[in-house]
PDB file of C-alpha atoms in Angstrom:
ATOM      1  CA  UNK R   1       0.000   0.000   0.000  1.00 38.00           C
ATOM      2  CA  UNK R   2       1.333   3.239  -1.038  1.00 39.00           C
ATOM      3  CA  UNK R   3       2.155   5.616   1.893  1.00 46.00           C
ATOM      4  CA  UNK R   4       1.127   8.582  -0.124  1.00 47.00           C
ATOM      5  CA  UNK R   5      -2.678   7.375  -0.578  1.00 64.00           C
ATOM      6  CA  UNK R   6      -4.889  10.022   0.852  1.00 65.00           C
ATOM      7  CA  UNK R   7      -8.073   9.834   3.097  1.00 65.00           C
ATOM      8  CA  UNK R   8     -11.245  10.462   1.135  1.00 65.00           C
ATOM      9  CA  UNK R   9     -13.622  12.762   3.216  1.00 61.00           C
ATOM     10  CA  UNK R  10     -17.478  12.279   2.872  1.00 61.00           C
ATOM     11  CA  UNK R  11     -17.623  15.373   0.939  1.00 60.00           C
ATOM     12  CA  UNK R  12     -15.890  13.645  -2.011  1.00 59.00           C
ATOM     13  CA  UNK R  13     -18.396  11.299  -2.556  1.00 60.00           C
ATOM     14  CA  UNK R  14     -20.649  13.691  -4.287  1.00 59.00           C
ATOM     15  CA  UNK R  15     -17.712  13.600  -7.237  1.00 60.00           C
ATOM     16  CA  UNK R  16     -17.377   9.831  -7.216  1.00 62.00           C
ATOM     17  CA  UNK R  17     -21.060   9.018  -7.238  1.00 58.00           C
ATOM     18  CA  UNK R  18     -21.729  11.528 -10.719  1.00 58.00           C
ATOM     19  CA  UNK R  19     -18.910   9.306 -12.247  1.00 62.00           C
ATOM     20  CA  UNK R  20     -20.289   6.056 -11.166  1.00 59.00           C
ATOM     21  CA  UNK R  21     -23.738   6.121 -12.155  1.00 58.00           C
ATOM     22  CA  UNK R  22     -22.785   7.879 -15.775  1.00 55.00           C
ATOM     23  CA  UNK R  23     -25.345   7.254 -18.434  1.00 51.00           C
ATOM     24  CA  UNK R  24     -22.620   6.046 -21.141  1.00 47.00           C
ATOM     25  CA  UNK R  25     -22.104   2.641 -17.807  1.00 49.00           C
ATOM     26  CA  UNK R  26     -24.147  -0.228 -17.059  1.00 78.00           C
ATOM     27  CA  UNK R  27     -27.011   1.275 -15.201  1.00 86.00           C
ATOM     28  CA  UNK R  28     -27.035  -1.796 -12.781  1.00 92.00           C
ATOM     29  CA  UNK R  29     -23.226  -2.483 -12.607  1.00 93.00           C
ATOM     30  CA  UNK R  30     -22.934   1.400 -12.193  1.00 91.00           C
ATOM     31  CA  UNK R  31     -25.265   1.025  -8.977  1.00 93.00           C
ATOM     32  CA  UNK R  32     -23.498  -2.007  -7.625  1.00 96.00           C
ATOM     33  CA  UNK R  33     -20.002   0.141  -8.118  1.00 94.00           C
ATOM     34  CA  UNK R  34     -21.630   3.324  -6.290  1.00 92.00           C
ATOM     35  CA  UNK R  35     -22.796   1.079  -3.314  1.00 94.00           C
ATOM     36  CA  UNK R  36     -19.613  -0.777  -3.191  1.00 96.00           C
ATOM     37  CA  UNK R  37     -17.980   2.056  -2.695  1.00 94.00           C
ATOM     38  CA  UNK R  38     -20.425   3.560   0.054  1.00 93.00           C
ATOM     39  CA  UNK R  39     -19.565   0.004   2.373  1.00 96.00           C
ATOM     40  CA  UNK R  40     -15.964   0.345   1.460  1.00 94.00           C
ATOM     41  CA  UNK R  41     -15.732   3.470   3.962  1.00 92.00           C
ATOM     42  CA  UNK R  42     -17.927   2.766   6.836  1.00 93.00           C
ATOM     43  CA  UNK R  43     -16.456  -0.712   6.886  1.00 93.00           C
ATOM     44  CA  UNK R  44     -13.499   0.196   5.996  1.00 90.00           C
ATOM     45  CA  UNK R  45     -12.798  -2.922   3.567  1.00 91.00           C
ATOM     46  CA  UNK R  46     -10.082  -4.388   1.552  1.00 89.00           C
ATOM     47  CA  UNK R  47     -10.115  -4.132  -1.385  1.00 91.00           C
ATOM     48  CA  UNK R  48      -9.800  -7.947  -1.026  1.00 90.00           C
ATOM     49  CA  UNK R  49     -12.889  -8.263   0.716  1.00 92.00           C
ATOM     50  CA  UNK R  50     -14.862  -6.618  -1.711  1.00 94.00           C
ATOM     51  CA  UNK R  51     -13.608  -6.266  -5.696  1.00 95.00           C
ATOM     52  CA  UNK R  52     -12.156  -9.108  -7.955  1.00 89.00           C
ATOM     53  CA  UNK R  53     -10.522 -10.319  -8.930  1.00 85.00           C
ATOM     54  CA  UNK R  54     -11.171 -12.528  -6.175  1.00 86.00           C
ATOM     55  CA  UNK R  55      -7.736 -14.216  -4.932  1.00 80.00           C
ATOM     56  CA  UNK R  56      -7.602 -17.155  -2.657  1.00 80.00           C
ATOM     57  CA  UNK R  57      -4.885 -16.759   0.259  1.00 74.00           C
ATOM     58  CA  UNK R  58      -2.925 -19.558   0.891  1.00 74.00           C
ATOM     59  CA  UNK R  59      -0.896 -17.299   3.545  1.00 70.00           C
ATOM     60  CA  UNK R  60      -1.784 -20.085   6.150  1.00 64.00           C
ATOM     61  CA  UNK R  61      -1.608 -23.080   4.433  1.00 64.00           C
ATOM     62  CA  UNK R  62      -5.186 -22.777   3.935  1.00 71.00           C
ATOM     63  CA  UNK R  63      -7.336 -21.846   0.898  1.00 76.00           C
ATOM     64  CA  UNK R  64      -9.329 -18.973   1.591  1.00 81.00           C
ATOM     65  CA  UNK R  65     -11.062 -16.544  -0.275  1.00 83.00           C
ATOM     66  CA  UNK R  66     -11.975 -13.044   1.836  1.00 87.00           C
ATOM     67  CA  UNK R  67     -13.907 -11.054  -0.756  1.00 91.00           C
ATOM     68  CA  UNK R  68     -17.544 -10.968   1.139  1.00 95.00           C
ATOM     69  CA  UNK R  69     -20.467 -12.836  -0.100  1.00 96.00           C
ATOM     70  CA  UNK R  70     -23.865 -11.739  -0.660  1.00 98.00           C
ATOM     71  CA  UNK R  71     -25.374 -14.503   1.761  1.00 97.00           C
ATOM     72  CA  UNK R  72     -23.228 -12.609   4.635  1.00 97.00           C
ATOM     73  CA  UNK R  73     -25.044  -9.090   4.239  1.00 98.00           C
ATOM     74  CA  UNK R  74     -27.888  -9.224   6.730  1.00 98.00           C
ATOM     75  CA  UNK R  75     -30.329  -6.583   7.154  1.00 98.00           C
ATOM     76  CA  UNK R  76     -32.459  -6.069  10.205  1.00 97.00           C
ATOM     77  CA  UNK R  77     -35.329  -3.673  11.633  1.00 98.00           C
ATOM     78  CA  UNK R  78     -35.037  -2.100  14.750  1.00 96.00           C
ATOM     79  CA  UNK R  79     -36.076  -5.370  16.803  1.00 96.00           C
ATOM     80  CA  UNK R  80     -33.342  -7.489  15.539  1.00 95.00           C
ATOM     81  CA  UNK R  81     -35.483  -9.670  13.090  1.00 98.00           C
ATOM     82  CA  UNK R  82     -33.933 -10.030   9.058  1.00 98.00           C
ATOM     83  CA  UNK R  83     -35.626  -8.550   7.160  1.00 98.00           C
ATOM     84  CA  UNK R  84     -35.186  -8.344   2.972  1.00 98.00           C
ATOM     85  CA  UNK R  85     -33.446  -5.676   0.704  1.00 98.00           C
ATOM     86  CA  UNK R  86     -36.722  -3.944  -0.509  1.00 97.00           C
ATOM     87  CA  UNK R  87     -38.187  -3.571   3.411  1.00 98.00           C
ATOM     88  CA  UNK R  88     -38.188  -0.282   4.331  1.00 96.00           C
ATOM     89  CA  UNK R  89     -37.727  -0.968   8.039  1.00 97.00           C
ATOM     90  CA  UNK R  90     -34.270  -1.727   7.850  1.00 98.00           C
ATOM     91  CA  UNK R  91     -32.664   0.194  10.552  1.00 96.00           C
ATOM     92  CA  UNK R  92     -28.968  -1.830  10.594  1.00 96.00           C
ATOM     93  CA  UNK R  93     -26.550  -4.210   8.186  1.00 96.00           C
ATOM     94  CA  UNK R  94     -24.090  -6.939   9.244  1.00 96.00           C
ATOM     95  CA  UNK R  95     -21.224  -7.389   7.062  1.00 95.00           C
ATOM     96  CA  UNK R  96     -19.785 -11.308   7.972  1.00 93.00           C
ATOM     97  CA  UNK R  97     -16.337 -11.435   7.360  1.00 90.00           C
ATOM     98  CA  UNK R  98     -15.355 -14.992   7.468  1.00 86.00           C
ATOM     99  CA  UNK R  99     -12.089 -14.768   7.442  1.00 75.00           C
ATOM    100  CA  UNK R 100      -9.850 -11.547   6.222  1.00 70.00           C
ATOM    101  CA  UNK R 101      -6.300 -10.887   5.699  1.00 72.00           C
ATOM    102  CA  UNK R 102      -5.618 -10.685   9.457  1.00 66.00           C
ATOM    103  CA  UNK R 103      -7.295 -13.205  10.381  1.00 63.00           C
ATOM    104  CA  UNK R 104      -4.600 -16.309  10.664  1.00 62.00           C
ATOM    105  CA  UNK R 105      -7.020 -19.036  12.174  1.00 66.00           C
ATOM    106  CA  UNK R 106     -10.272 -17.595  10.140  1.00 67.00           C
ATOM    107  CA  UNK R 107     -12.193 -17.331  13.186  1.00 74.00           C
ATOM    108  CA  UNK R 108     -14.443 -14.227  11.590  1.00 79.00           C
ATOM    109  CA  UNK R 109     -16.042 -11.176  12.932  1.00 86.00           C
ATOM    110  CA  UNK R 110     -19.517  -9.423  12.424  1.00 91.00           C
ATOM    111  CA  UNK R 111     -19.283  -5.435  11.917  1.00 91.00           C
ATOM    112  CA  UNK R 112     -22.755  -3.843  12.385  1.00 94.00           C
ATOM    113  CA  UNK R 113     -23.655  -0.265  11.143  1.00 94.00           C
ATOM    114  CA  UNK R 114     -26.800   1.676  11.840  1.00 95.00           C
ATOM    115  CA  UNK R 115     -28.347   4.131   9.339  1.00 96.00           C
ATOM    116  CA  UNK R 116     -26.760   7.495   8.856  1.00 93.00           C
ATOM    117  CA  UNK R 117     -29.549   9.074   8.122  1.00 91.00           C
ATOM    118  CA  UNK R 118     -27.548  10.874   5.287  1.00 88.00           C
ATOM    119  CA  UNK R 119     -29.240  11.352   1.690  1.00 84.00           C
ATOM    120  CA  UNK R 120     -25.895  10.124  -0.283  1.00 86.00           C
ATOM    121  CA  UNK R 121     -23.888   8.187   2.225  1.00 90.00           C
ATOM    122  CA  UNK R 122     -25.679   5.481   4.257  1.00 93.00           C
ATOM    123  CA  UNK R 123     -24.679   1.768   4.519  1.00 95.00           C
ATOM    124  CA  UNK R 124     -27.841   0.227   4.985  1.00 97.00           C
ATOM    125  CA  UNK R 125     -29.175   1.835   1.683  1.00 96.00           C
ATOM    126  CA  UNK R 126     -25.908   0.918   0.089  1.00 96.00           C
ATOM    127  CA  UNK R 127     -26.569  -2.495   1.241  1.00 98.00           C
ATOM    128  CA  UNK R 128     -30.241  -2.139   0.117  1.00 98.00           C
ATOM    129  CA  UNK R 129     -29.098  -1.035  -3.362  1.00 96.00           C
ATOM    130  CA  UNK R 130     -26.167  -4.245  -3.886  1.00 97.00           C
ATOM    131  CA  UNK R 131     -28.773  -7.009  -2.770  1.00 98.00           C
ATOM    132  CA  UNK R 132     -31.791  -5.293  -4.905  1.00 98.00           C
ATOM    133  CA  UNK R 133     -29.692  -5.218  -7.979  1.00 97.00           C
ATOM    134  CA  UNK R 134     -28.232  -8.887  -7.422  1.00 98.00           C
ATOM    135  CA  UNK R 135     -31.796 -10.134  -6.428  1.00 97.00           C
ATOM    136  CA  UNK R 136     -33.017  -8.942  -9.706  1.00 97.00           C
ATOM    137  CA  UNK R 137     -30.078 -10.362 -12.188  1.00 97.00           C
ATOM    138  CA  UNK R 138     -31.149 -13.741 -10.095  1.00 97.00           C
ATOM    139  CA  UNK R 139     -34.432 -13.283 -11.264  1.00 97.00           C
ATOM    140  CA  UNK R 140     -33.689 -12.622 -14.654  1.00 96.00           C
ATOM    141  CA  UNK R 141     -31.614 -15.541 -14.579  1.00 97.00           C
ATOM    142  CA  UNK R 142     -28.508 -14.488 -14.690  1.00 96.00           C
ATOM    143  CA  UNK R 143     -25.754 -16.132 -13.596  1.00 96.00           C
ATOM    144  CA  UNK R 144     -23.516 -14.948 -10.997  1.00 97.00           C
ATOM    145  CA  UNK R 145     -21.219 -16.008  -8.342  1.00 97.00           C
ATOM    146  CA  UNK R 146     -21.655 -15.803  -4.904  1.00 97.00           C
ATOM    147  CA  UNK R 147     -19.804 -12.517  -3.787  1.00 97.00           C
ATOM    148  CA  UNK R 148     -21.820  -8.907  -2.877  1.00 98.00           C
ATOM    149  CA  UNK R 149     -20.154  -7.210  -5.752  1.00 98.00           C
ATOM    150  CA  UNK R 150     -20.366 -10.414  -8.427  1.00 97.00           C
ATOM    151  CA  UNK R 151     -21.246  -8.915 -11.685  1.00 96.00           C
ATOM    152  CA  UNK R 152     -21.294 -13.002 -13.627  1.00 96.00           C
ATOM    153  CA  UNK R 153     -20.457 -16.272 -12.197  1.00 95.00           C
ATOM    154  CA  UNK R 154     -16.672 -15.622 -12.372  1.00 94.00           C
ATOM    155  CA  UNK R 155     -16.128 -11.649 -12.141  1.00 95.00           C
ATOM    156  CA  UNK R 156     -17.042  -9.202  -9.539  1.00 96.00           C
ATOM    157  CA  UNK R 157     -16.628  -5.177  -9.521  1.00 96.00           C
ATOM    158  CA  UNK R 158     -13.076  -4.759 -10.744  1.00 95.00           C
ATOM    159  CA  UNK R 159     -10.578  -3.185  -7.805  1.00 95.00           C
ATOM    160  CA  UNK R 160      -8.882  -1.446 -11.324  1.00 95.00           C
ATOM    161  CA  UNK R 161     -12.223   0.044 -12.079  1.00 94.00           C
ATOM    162  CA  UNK R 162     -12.756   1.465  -8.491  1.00 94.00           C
ATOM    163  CA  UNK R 163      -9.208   2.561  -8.394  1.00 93.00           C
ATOM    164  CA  UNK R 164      -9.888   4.925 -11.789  1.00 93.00           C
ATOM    165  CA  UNK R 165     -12.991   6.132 -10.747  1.00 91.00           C
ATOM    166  CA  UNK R 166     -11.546   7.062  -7.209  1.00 90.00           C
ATOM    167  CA  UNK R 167      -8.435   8.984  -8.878  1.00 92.00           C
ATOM    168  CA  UNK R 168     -10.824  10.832 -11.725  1.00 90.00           C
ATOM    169  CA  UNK R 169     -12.914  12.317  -9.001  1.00 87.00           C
ATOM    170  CA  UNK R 170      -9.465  12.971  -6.629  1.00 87.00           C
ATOM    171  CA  UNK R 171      -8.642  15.120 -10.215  1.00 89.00           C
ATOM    172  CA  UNK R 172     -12.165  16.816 -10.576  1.00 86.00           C
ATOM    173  CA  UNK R 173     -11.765  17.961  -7.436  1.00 85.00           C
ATOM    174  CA  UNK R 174      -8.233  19.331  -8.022  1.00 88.00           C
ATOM    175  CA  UNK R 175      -6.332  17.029  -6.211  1.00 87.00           C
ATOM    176  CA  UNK R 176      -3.367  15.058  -7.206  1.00 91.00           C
ATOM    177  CA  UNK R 177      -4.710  11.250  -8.358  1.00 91.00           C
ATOM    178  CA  UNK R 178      -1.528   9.683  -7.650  1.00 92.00           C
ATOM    179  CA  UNK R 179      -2.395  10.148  -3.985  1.00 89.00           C
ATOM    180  CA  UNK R 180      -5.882   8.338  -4.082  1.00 89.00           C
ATOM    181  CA  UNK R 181      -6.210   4.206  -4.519  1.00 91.00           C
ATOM    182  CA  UNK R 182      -8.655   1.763  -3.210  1.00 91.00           C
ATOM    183  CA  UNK R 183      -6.906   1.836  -0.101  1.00 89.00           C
ATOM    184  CA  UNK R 184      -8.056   5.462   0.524  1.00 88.00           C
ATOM    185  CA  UNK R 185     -11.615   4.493   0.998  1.00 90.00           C
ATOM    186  CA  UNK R 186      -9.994   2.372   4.284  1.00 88.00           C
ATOM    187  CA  UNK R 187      -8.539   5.472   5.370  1.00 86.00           C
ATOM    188  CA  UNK R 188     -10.907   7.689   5.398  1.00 86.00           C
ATOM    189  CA  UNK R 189     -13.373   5.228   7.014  1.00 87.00           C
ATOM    190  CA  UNK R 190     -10.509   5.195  10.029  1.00 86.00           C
ATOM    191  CA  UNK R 191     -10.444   9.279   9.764  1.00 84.00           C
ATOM    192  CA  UNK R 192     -13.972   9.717  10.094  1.00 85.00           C
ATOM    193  CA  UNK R 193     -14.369   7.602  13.198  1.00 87.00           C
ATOM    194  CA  UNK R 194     -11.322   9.235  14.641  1.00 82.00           C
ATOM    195  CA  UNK R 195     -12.635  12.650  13.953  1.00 80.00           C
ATOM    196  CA  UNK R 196     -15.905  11.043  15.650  1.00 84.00           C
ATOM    197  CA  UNK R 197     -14.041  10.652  18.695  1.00 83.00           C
ATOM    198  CA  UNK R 198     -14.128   6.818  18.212  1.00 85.00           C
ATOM    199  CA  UNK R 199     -11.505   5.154  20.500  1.00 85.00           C
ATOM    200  CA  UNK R 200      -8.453   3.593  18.929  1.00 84.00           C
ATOM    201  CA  UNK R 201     -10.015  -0.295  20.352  1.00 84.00           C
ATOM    202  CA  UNK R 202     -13.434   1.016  18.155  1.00 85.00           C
ATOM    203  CA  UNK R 203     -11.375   1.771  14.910  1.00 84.00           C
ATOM    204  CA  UNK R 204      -9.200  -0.852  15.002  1.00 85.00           C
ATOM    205  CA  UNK R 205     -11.785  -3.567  16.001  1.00 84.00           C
ATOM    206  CA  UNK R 206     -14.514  -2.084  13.174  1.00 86.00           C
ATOM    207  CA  UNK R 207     -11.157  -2.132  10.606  1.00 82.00           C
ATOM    208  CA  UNK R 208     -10.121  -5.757  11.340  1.00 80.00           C
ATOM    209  CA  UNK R 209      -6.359  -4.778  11.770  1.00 79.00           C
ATOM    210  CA  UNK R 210      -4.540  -7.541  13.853  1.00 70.00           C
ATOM    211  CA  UNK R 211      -2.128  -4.554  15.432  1.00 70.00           C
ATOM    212  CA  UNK R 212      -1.919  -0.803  15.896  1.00 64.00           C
ATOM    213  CA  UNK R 213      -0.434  -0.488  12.772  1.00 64.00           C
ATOM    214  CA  UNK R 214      -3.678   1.698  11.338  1.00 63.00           C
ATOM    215  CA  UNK R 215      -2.521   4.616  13.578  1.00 67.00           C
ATOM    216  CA  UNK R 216      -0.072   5.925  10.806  1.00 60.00           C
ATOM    217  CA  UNK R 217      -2.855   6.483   8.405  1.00 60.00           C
ATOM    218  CA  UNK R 218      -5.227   7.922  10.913  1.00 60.00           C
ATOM    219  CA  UNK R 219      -4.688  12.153  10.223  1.00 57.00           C
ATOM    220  CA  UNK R 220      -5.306  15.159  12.791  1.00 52.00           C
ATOM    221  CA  UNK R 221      -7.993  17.438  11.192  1.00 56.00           C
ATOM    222  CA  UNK R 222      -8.170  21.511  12.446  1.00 54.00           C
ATOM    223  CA  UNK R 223     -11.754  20.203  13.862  1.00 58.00           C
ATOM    224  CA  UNK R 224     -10.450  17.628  15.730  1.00 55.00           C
ATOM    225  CA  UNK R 225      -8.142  19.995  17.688  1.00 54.00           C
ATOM    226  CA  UNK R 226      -9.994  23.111  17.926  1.00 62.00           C
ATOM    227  CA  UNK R 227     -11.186  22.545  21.526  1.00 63.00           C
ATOM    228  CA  UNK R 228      -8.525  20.660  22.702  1.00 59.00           C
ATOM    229  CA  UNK R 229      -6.852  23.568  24.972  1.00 62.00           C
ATOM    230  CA  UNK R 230     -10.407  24.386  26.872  1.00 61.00           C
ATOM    231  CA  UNK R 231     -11.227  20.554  26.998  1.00 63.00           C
ATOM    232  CA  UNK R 232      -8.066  20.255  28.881  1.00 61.00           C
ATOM    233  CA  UNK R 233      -8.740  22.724  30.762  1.00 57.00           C
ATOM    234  CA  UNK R 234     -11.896  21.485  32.131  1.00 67.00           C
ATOM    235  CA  UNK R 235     -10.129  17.946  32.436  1.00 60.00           C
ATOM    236  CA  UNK R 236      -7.689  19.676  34.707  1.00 52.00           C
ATOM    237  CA  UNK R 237      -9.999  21.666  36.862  1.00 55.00           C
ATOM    238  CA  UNK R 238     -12.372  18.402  37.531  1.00 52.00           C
ATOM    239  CA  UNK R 239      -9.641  16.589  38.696  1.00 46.00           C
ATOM    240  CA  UNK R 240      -8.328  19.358  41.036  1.00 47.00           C
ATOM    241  CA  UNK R 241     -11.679  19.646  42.803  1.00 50.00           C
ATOM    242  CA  UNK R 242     -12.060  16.279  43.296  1.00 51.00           C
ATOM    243  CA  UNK R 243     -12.126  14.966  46.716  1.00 53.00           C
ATOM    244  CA  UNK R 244      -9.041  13.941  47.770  1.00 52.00           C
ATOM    245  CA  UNK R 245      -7.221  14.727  44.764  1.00 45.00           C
ATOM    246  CA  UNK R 246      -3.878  16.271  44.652  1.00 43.00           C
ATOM    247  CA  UNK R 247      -3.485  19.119  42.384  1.00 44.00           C
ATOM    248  CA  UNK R 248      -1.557  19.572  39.600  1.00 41.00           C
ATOM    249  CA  UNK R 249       1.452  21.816  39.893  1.00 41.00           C
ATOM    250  CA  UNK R 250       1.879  24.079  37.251  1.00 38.00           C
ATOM    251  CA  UNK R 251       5.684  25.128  36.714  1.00 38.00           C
ATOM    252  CA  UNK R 252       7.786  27.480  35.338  1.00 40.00           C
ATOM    253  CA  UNK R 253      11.510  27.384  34.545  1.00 41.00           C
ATOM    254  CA  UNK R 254      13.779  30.257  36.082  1.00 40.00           C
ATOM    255  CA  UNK R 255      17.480  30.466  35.285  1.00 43.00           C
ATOM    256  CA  UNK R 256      17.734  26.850  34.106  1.00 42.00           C
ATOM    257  CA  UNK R 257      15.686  25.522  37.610  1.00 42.00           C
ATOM    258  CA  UNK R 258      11.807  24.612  37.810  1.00 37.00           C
ATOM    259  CA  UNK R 259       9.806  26.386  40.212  1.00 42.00           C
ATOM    260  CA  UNK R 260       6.806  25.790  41.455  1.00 40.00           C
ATOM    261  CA  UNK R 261       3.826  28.629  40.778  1.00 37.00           C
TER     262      UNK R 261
END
């Protein structure tokens, strides 16, 4: 993964989204592309887990193929209970990751989002969208394989076509391309929850990273900072009134020597 790839912010999804769902593009396959790329930041995928062309990992002497399947998208209303891709109770989606590239002993993990509420960017409506348009290829009997993103029985989304479309709207917007890839989509998922105020344990659970290692791509934004002096602050002064606290001793230096103020 290049270290130069950028985080995408939700505000450049507007660009991306105009690009996707071009008339000159498969209307469907367009759709399927848009959503893909909706789940790929708030679950902050692989591009292994979710575009082709699907590889099998052999990395622990078993065969195993991460890209998620369509069978391991499950929406449900606000009680819990599935419920199908054209219900408009939805209120959450499960992504089932059966195994992923961090995953040595493929024990899995379930990564549940709620709705956003947000009329571009939601991944329940995302997830809607994928499972509408593959329910409806099945019914026209089509034949494709078993992944979210499958587009026939052997192809899915291409990671090449993602890539392009990620690095023409990076350009539109009049930023440099060669700093957006698929892997950007993963970092700005990771941004976003930082910015949130999402603990490191959320980020890197939700992100399926096996260390800290995510913390190099995660980026301070002015926002993020901009009350950080009065929060402390307040911190500071709670914990000196605090029964049976000691307070804090603010110094100053003085020819070379601290002294106490």
């Amino acid at each position: 993964m290049p270290q130069s790839s950028g985080p995408i912010a939700a505000s450049y999804y507007t660009n991306a989204a105009q690009d996707a769902r071009a008339p000159s593009k498969a209307k469907l396959e367009g759709e399927l592309l848009w959503g893909s790329i909706v789940l790929a930041f708030f679950f902050l995928d692989r591009s292994s887990e979710l575009w082709g062309p699907v590889a099998v990992d052999r990395s622990t002497g078993t065969e195993r193929a991460h890209c998620v399947k369509a069978d391991n998208v499950i929406l449900r209303d606000k009680n819990g209970a599935q419920v199908g891709p054209e219900d408009p109770n939805a209120a959450s989606v499960e992504f089932v990751f059966e195994s992923h590239k961090g995953d040595c002993d493929a024990q899995g993990v379930t990564v549940r989002h709620y709705r956003s509420h947000h009329p571009i960017l939601c991944p329940v409506t995302a997830s809607q969208r994928c499972l509408r348009i593959r329910a409806q290829w099945l019914y026209e009997g089509k034949d494709i394989g078993p992944y979210l993103t499958s587009t026939s029985r052997t192809r899915t989304v291409k990671k090449a076509r993602v890539g392009k479309l990620i690095k023409t709207a990076a350009a539109n917007m009049g930023l440099k391309p060669k700093d957006y890839s698929t892997h950007s989509l993963r970092i700005g998922g990771a941004c976003a929850l930082l910015a949130a105020g999402k603990s490191d344990l959320v980020i890197r659970l939700m992100g399926r990273w096996s260390s800290w290692c995510f913390t190099v791509y995660t980026k301070l934004r002015p926002g993020m900072i901009r009350d950080a002096a009065s929060c402390m602050i307040k911190a500071s002064t709670r914990e000196c009134h605090e029964p049976g606290s000691i307070p804090n001793l603010i110094t100053r230096h003085s020819r070379g020597e601290l002294q106490r103020v």
